[in-house]
PDB file of C-alpha atoms in Angstrom:
ATOM      1  CA  ASN A   1     123.260 -66.394  69.183  1.00 56.00           C
ATOM      2  CA  ARG A   2     122.436 -62.790  68.719  1.00 54.00           C
ATOM      3  CA  ILE A   3     124.886 -62.550  65.824  1.00 55.00           C
ATOM      4  CA  LYS A   4     123.281 -65.536  64.098  1.00 57.00           C
ATOM      5  CA  ASP A   5     119.796 -64.045  64.529  1.00 57.00           C
ATOM      6  CA  THR A   6     120.980 -60.688  63.148  1.00 51.00           C
ATOM      7  CA  ASP A   7     122.602 -62.488  60.239  1.00 53.00           C
ATOM      8  CA  LYS A   8     119.354 -64.325  59.449  1.00 57.00           C
ATOM      9  CA  ILE A   9     117.363 -61.092  59.655  1.00 49.00           C
ATOM     10  CA  LEU A  10     119.800 -59.281  57.320  1.00 46.00           C
ATOM     11  CA  THR A  11     119.653 -62.192  54.863  1.00 55.00           C
ATOM     12  CA  ARG A  12     115.864 -62.069  54.896  1.00 55.00           C
ATOM     13  CA  VAL A  13     115.792 -58.254  54.501  1.00 48.00           C
ATOM     14  CA  CYS A  14     118.257 -58.410  51.610  1.00 52.00           C
ATOM     15  CA  SER A  15     116.279 -61.246  50.120  1.00 56.00           C
ATOM     16  CA  TYR A  16     113.014 -59.297  50.508  1.00 55.00           C
ATOM     17  CA  GLY A  17     114.727 -56.109  49.277  1.00 55.00           C
ATOM     18  CA  GLY A  18     116.062 -57.954  46.236  1.00 58.00           C
ATOM     19  CA  PHE A  19     112.613 -59.411  45.607  1.00 58.00           C
ATOM     20  CA  THR A  20     111.014 -55.973  45.995  1.00 63.00           C
ATOM     21  CA  PHE A  21     113.595 -54.439  43.676  1.00 59.00           C
ATOM     22  CA  MET A  22     113.030 -57.221  41.139  1.00 56.00           C
ATOM     23  CA  LEU A  23     109.263 -56.774  41.424  1.00 58.00           C
ATOM     24  CA  LEU A  24     109.576 -52.999  40.887  1.00 62.00           C
ATOM     25  CA  PHE A  25     111.911 -53.557  37.946  1.00 59.00           C
ATOM     26  CA  LEU A  26     109.557 -56.061  36.300  1.00 60.00           C
ATOM     27  CA  THR A  27     106.566 -53.791  36.925  1.00 69.00           C
ATOM     28  CA  ALA A  28     108.389 -50.860  35.283  1.00 66.00           C
ATOM     29  CA  LEU A  29     109.427 -53.072  32.382  1.00 63.00           C
ATOM     30  CA  PHE A  30     105.853 -54.311  31.961  1.00 69.00           C
ATOM     31  CA  GLU A  31     104.543 -50.701  32.019  1.00 71.00           C
ATOM     32  CA  LYS A  32     107.095 -49.723  29.362  1.00 70.00           C
ATOM     33  CA  LYS A  33     106.113 -52.695  27.161  1.00 70.00           C
ATOM     34  CA  LYS A  34     102.420 -52.016  27.769  1.00 70.00           C
ATOM     35  CA  ASN A  35     102.842 -48.364  26.766  1.00 71.00           C
ATOM     36  CA  HIS A  36     104.800 -49.400  23.670  1.00 70.00           C
ATOM     37  CA  PHE A  37     102.071 -51.913  22.777  1.00 72.00           C
ATOM     38  CA  TYR A  38      99.338 -49.265  23.194  1.00 73.00           C
ATOM     39  CA  LYS A  39     101.348 -46.792  21.120  1.00 79.00           C
ATOM     40  CA  GLU A  40     101.801 -49.359  18.323  1.00 79.00           C
ATOM     41  CA  LEU A  41      98.106 -50.234  18.490  1.00 78.00           C
ATOM     42  CA  LEU A  42      97.169 -46.547  18.227  1.00 82.00           C
ATOM     43  CA  ILE A  43      99.507 -46.066  15.251  1.00 85.00           C
ATOM     44  CA  LYS A  44      97.959 -49.069  13.463  1.00 85.00           C
ATOM     45  CA  GLU A  45      94.454 -47.755  14.136  1.00 84.00           C
ATOM     46  CA  ILE A  46      95.398 -44.336  12.718  1.00 87.00           C
ATOM     47  CA  GLN A  47      96.952 -45.980   9.650  1.00 86.00           C
ATOM     48  CA  ILE A  48      93.799 -48.042   9.074  1.00 86.00           C
ATOM     49  CA  GLN A  49      91.594 -44.932   9.410  1.00 87.00           C
ATOM     50  CA  GLU A  50      93.824 -42.998   6.999  1.00 89.00           C
ATOM     51  CA  SER A  51      93.698 -45.897   4.551  1.00 88.00           C
ATOM     52  CA  ILE A  52      89.897 -45.990   4.743  1.00 89.00           C
ATOM     53  CA  GLU A  53      89.688 -42.204   4.245  1.00 90.00           C
ATOM     54  CA  LEU A  54      92.135 -42.359   1.319  1.00 90.00           C
ATOM     55  CA  LYS A  55      90.070 -45.098  -0.309  1.00 91.00           C
ATOM     56  CA  LYS A  56      86.878 -43.045   0.116  1.00 91.00           C
ATOM     57  CA  THR A  57      88.597 -39.956  -1.300  1.00 91.00           C
ATOM     58  CA  LYS A  58      89.883 -41.883  -4.321  1.00 92.00           C
ATOM     59  CA  GLU A  59      86.427 -43.339  -4.978  1.00 91.00           C
ATOM     60  CA  SER A  60      84.844 -39.886  -4.715  1.00 89.00           C
ATOM     61  CA  LEU A  61      87.499 -38.417  -7.001  1.00 90.00           C
ATOM     62  CA  LEU A  62      86.907 -41.121  -9.617  1.00 89.00           C
ATOM     63  CA  GLU A  63      83.160 -40.585  -9.420  1.00 88.00           C
ATOM     64  CA  ASN A  64      83.559 -36.816  -9.852  1.00 85.00           C
ATOM     65  CA  GLN A  65      86.006 -37.356 -12.706  1.00 83.00           C
ATOM     66  CA  GLU A  66      83.454 -39.558 -14.485  1.00 84.00           C
ATOM     67  CA  ARG A  67      80.738 -36.924 -14.002  1.00 82.00           C
ATOM     68  CA  TRP A  68      82.946 -34.173 -15.428  1.00 79.00           C
ATOM     69  CA  LYS A  69      83.903 -36.387 -18.345  1.00 78.00           C
ATOM     70  CA  PHE A  70      80.218 -37.076 -18.994  1.00 76.00           C
ATOM     71  CA  ALA A  71      79.386 -33.346 -18.800  1.00 76.00           C
ATOM     72  CA  ILE A  72      82.245 -32.331 -21.096  1.00 73.00           C
ATOM     73  CA  GLU A  73      81.483 -34.984 -23.694  1.00 73.00           C
ATOM     74  CA  GLY A  74      77.773 -34.202 -23.487  1.00 74.00           C
ATOM     75  CA  SER A  75      78.329 -30.500 -24.082  1.00 77.00           C
ATOM     76  CA  ASN A  76      79.830 -31.206 -27.514  1.00 79.00           C
ATOM     77  CA  ASP A  77      82.284 -28.344 -26.899  1.00 84.00           C
ATOM     78  CA  GLY A  78      85.990 -28.422 -27.517  1.00 86.00           C
ATOM     79  CA  ILE A  79      87.705 -28.054 -24.131  1.00 86.00           C
ATOM     80  CA  TRP A  80      91.235 -26.866 -23.434  1.00 87.00           C
ATOM     81  CA  ASP A  81      93.338 -26.295 -20.342  1.00 87.00           C
ATOM     82  CA  TYR A  82      96.545 -24.260 -20.493  1.00 87.00           C
ATOM     83  CA  ASN A  83      99.255 -24.387 -17.824  1.00 86.00           C
ATOM     84  CA  LEU A  84     101.160 -21.147 -18.315  1.00 83.00           C
ATOM     85  CA  GLU A  85     103.965 -22.243 -15.956  1.00 82.00           C
ATOM     86  CA  THR A  86     104.796 -25.429 -17.915  1.00 84.00           C
ATOM     87  CA  GLY A  87     103.512 -24.314 -21.316  1.00 83.00           C
ATOM     88  CA  GLU A  88     101.468 -27.513 -21.575  1.00 87.00           C
ATOM     89  CA  VAL A  89      98.008 -27.507 -23.087  1.00 88.00           C
ATOM     90  CA  TYR A  90      95.388 -30.224 -22.724  1.00 88.00           C
ATOM     91  CA  ARG A  91      92.816 -30.342 -25.490  1.00 87.00           C
ATOM     92  CA  SER A  92      89.791 -32.583 -25.571  1.00 86.00           C
ATOM     93  CA  THR A  93      89.166 -34.977 -28.428  1.00 87.00           C
ATOM     94  CA  LYS A  94      86.255 -32.781 -29.477  1.00 89.00           C
ATOM     95  CA  TRP A  95      88.554 -29.731 -29.770  1.00 89.00           C
ATOM     96  CA  ALA A  96      90.628 -31.570 -32.372  1.00 90.00           C
ATOM     97  CA  GLU A  97      87.549 -32.974 -34.132  1.00 91.00           C
ATOM     98  CA  ILE A  98      86.004 -29.503 -34.556  1.00 92.00           C
ATOM     99  CA  LEU A  99      89.053 -28.603 -36.650  1.00 93.00           C
ATOM    100  CA  GLY A 100      89.009 -31.891 -38.574  1.00 94.00           C
ATOM    101  CA  TYR A 101      91.846 -33.608 -36.676  1.00 92.00           C
ATOM    102  CA  LYS A 102      92.266 -36.679 -34.523  1.00 92.00           C
ATOM    103  CA  LYS A 103      93.486 -35.856 -31.043  1.00 88.00           C
ATOM    104  CA  GLU A 104      96.861 -37.552 -31.720  1.00 90.00           C
ATOM    105  CA  GLU A 105      97.459 -35.133 -34.598  1.00 91.00           C
ATOM    106  CA  ILE A 106      97.397 -32.099 -32.298  1.00 88.00           C
ATOM    107  CA  SER A 107     100.403 -31.287 -30.099  1.00 88.00           C
ATOM    108  CA  GLY A 108     100.225 -30.195 -26.467  1.00 85.00           C
ATOM    109  CA  SER A 109     101.862 -26.823 -27.111  1.00 86.00           C
ATOM    110  CA  ILE A 110     100.248 -23.399 -26.991  1.00 87.00           C
ATOM    111  CA  GLU A 111     101.848 -22.655 -30.374  1.00 87.00           C
ATOM    112  CA  GLU A 112      99.489 -25.239 -31.920  1.00 87.00           C
ATOM    113  CA  TRP A 113      96.618 -22.856 -31.122  1.00 89.00           C
ATOM    114  CA  LYS A 114      98.433 -19.560 -31.767  1.00 91.00           C
ATOM    115  CA  ASN A 115      99.578 -20.676 -35.235  1.00 92.00           C
ATOM    116  CA  ARG A 116      95.992 -21.529 -36.238  1.00 94.00           C
ATOM    117  CA  ILE A 117      94.482 -18.119 -35.435  1.00 96.00           C
ATOM    118  CA  HIS A 118      93.607 -16.137 -38.545  1.00 97.00           C
ATOM    119  CA  PRO A 119      96.249 -13.421 -39.112  1.00 97.00           C
ATOM    120  CA  ASP A 120      93.604 -10.668 -39.064  1.00 97.00           C
ATOM    121  CA  ASP A 121      92.322 -11.859 -35.626  1.00 97.00           C
ATOM    122  CA  LYS A 122      95.659 -12.586 -33.938  1.00 96.00           C
ATOM    123  CA  GLU A 123      96.301  -9.142 -32.421  1.00 96.00           C
ATOM    124  CA  LEU A 124      92.833  -8.901 -30.838  1.00 96.00           C
ATOM    125  CA  VAL A 125      92.965 -12.469 -29.473  1.00 95.00           C
ATOM    126  CA  GLU A 126      96.401 -12.000 -27.908  1.00 94.00           C
ATOM    127  CA  SER A 127      95.366  -8.628 -26.479  1.00 95.00           C
ATOM    128  CA  LEU A 128      92.253 -10.084 -24.816  1.00 95.00           C
ATOM    129  CA  LEU A 129      94.239 -13.000 -23.412  1.00 92.00           C
ATOM    130  CA  GLN A 130      96.924 -10.681 -22.040  1.00 92.00           C
ATOM    131  CA  ARG A 131      94.309  -8.407 -20.448  1.00 94.00           C
ATOM    132  CA  HIS A 132      92.906 -11.422 -18.623  1.00 93.00           C
ATOM    133  CA  PHE A 133      96.373 -12.531 -17.488  1.00 89.00           C
ATOM    134  CA  ASN A 134      96.946  -8.958 -16.230  1.00 91.00           C
ATOM    135  CA  LYS A 135      93.650  -9.246 -14.265  1.00 91.00           C
ATOM    136  CA  GLU A 136      92.133  -6.350 -16.215  1.00 94.00           C
ATOM    137  CA  ILE A 137      89.166  -8.505 -17.268  1.00 94.00           C
ATOM    138  CA  GLU A 138      87.583 -11.320 -15.264  1.00 93.00           C
ATOM    139  CA  SER A 139      87.676 -13.884 -18.058  1.00 92.00           C
ATOM    140  CA  TYR A 140      88.990 -14.304 -21.571  1.00 93.00           C
ATOM    141  CA  SER A 141      86.416 -14.462 -24.370  1.00 94.00           C
ATOM    142  CA  SER A 142      87.036 -14.056 -28.077  1.00 95.00           C
ATOM    143  CA  GLU A 143      85.197 -14.818 -31.302  1.00 96.00           C
ATOM    144  CA  HIS A 144      87.785 -15.411 -33.983  1.00 97.00           C
ATOM    145  CA  ARG A 145      88.672 -17.587 -36.917  1.00 97.00           C
ATOM    146  CA  ILE A 146      90.880 -20.635 -36.551  1.00 96.00           C
ATOM    147  CA  ARG A 147      92.426 -22.720 -39.322  1.00 96.00           C
ATOM    148  CA  CYS A 148      91.128 -26.267 -39.824  1.00 96.00           C
ATOM    149  CA  LYS A 149      93.003 -29.293 -41.148  1.00 95.00           C
ATOM    150  CA  ASP A 150      91.663 -28.713 -44.676  1.00 96.00           C
ATOM    151  CA  GLY A 151      93.038 -25.139 -44.681  1.00 96.00           C
ATOM    152  CA  THR A 152      89.685 -23.393 -44.294  1.00 97.00           C
ATOM    153  CA  TYR A 153      88.883 -21.149 -41.336  1.00 97.00           C
ATOM    154  CA  LYS A 154      86.090 -21.727 -38.852  1.00 96.00           C
ATOM    155  CA  TRP A 155      84.654 -19.136 -36.480  1.00 96.00           C
ATOM    156  CA  VAL A 156      84.914 -20.175 -32.837  1.00 95.00           C
ATOM    157  CA  LEU A 157      83.902 -18.723 -29.512  1.00 93.00           C
ATOM    158  CA  ASP A 158      87.005 -19.214 -27.399  1.00 93.00           C
ATOM    159  CA  ARG A 159      86.636 -18.674 -23.652  1.00 92.00           C
ATOM    160  CA  GLY A 160      88.809 -19.188 -20.628  1.00 90.00           C
ATOM    161  CA  LYS A 161      89.400 -18.184 -17.059  1.00 91.00           C
ATOM    162  CA  VAL A 162      92.427 -18.530 -14.817  1.00 90.00           C
ATOM    163  CA  ILE A 163      91.514 -20.934 -12.041  1.00 87.00           C
ATOM    164  CA  ALA A 164      94.757 -20.720 -10.059  1.00 85.00           C
ATOM    165  CA  TRP A 165      97.386 -18.028  -9.644  1.00 85.00           C
ATOM    166  CA  THR A 166     100.909 -18.546  -8.323  1.00 83.00           C
ATOM    167  CA  ASN A 167     101.904 -16.950  -5.012  1.00 85.00           C
ATOM    168  CA  SER A 168     103.617 -14.200  -6.997  1.00 82.00           C
ATOM    169  CA  GLY A 169     100.347 -13.398  -8.812  1.00 78.00           C
ATOM    170  CA  LYS A 170     101.117 -15.067 -12.132  1.00 77.00           C
TER     171      LYS A 170
END
């Protein structure tokens, strides 16, 4: 009888041990899934916040862009922006109009401007520009003549300032 009782006890212990093991396993699995769920939820929340911030930034950027456009057009000045690294030049519609052109008639090259400078003014203009690029003067400013579409020359006040330097100082 003792053997049968011991056998029953061992069966129960193994059964309880198996149940306990299964319970611990399921608990660990649930914790792992719960942590994964929380991690995914946190990632989604961060993505939503970033999306909201990006939308706000884009709206602010568009609003600022409209204000600058309004200010530039309202100033009635010809505006240019020269990227020395790429050689590209942006010129406003007004810049072209001052010289009697439509914007489409003016290229985006720096040569478009250099070739229009009156020959007698060219040396001074290039010298002033180079002095600014060499950081000898804070900004570029030159009064010189520039050729219009009809072949005549017009006096202009041409000003500029480097707004960003490369890491190597260019």
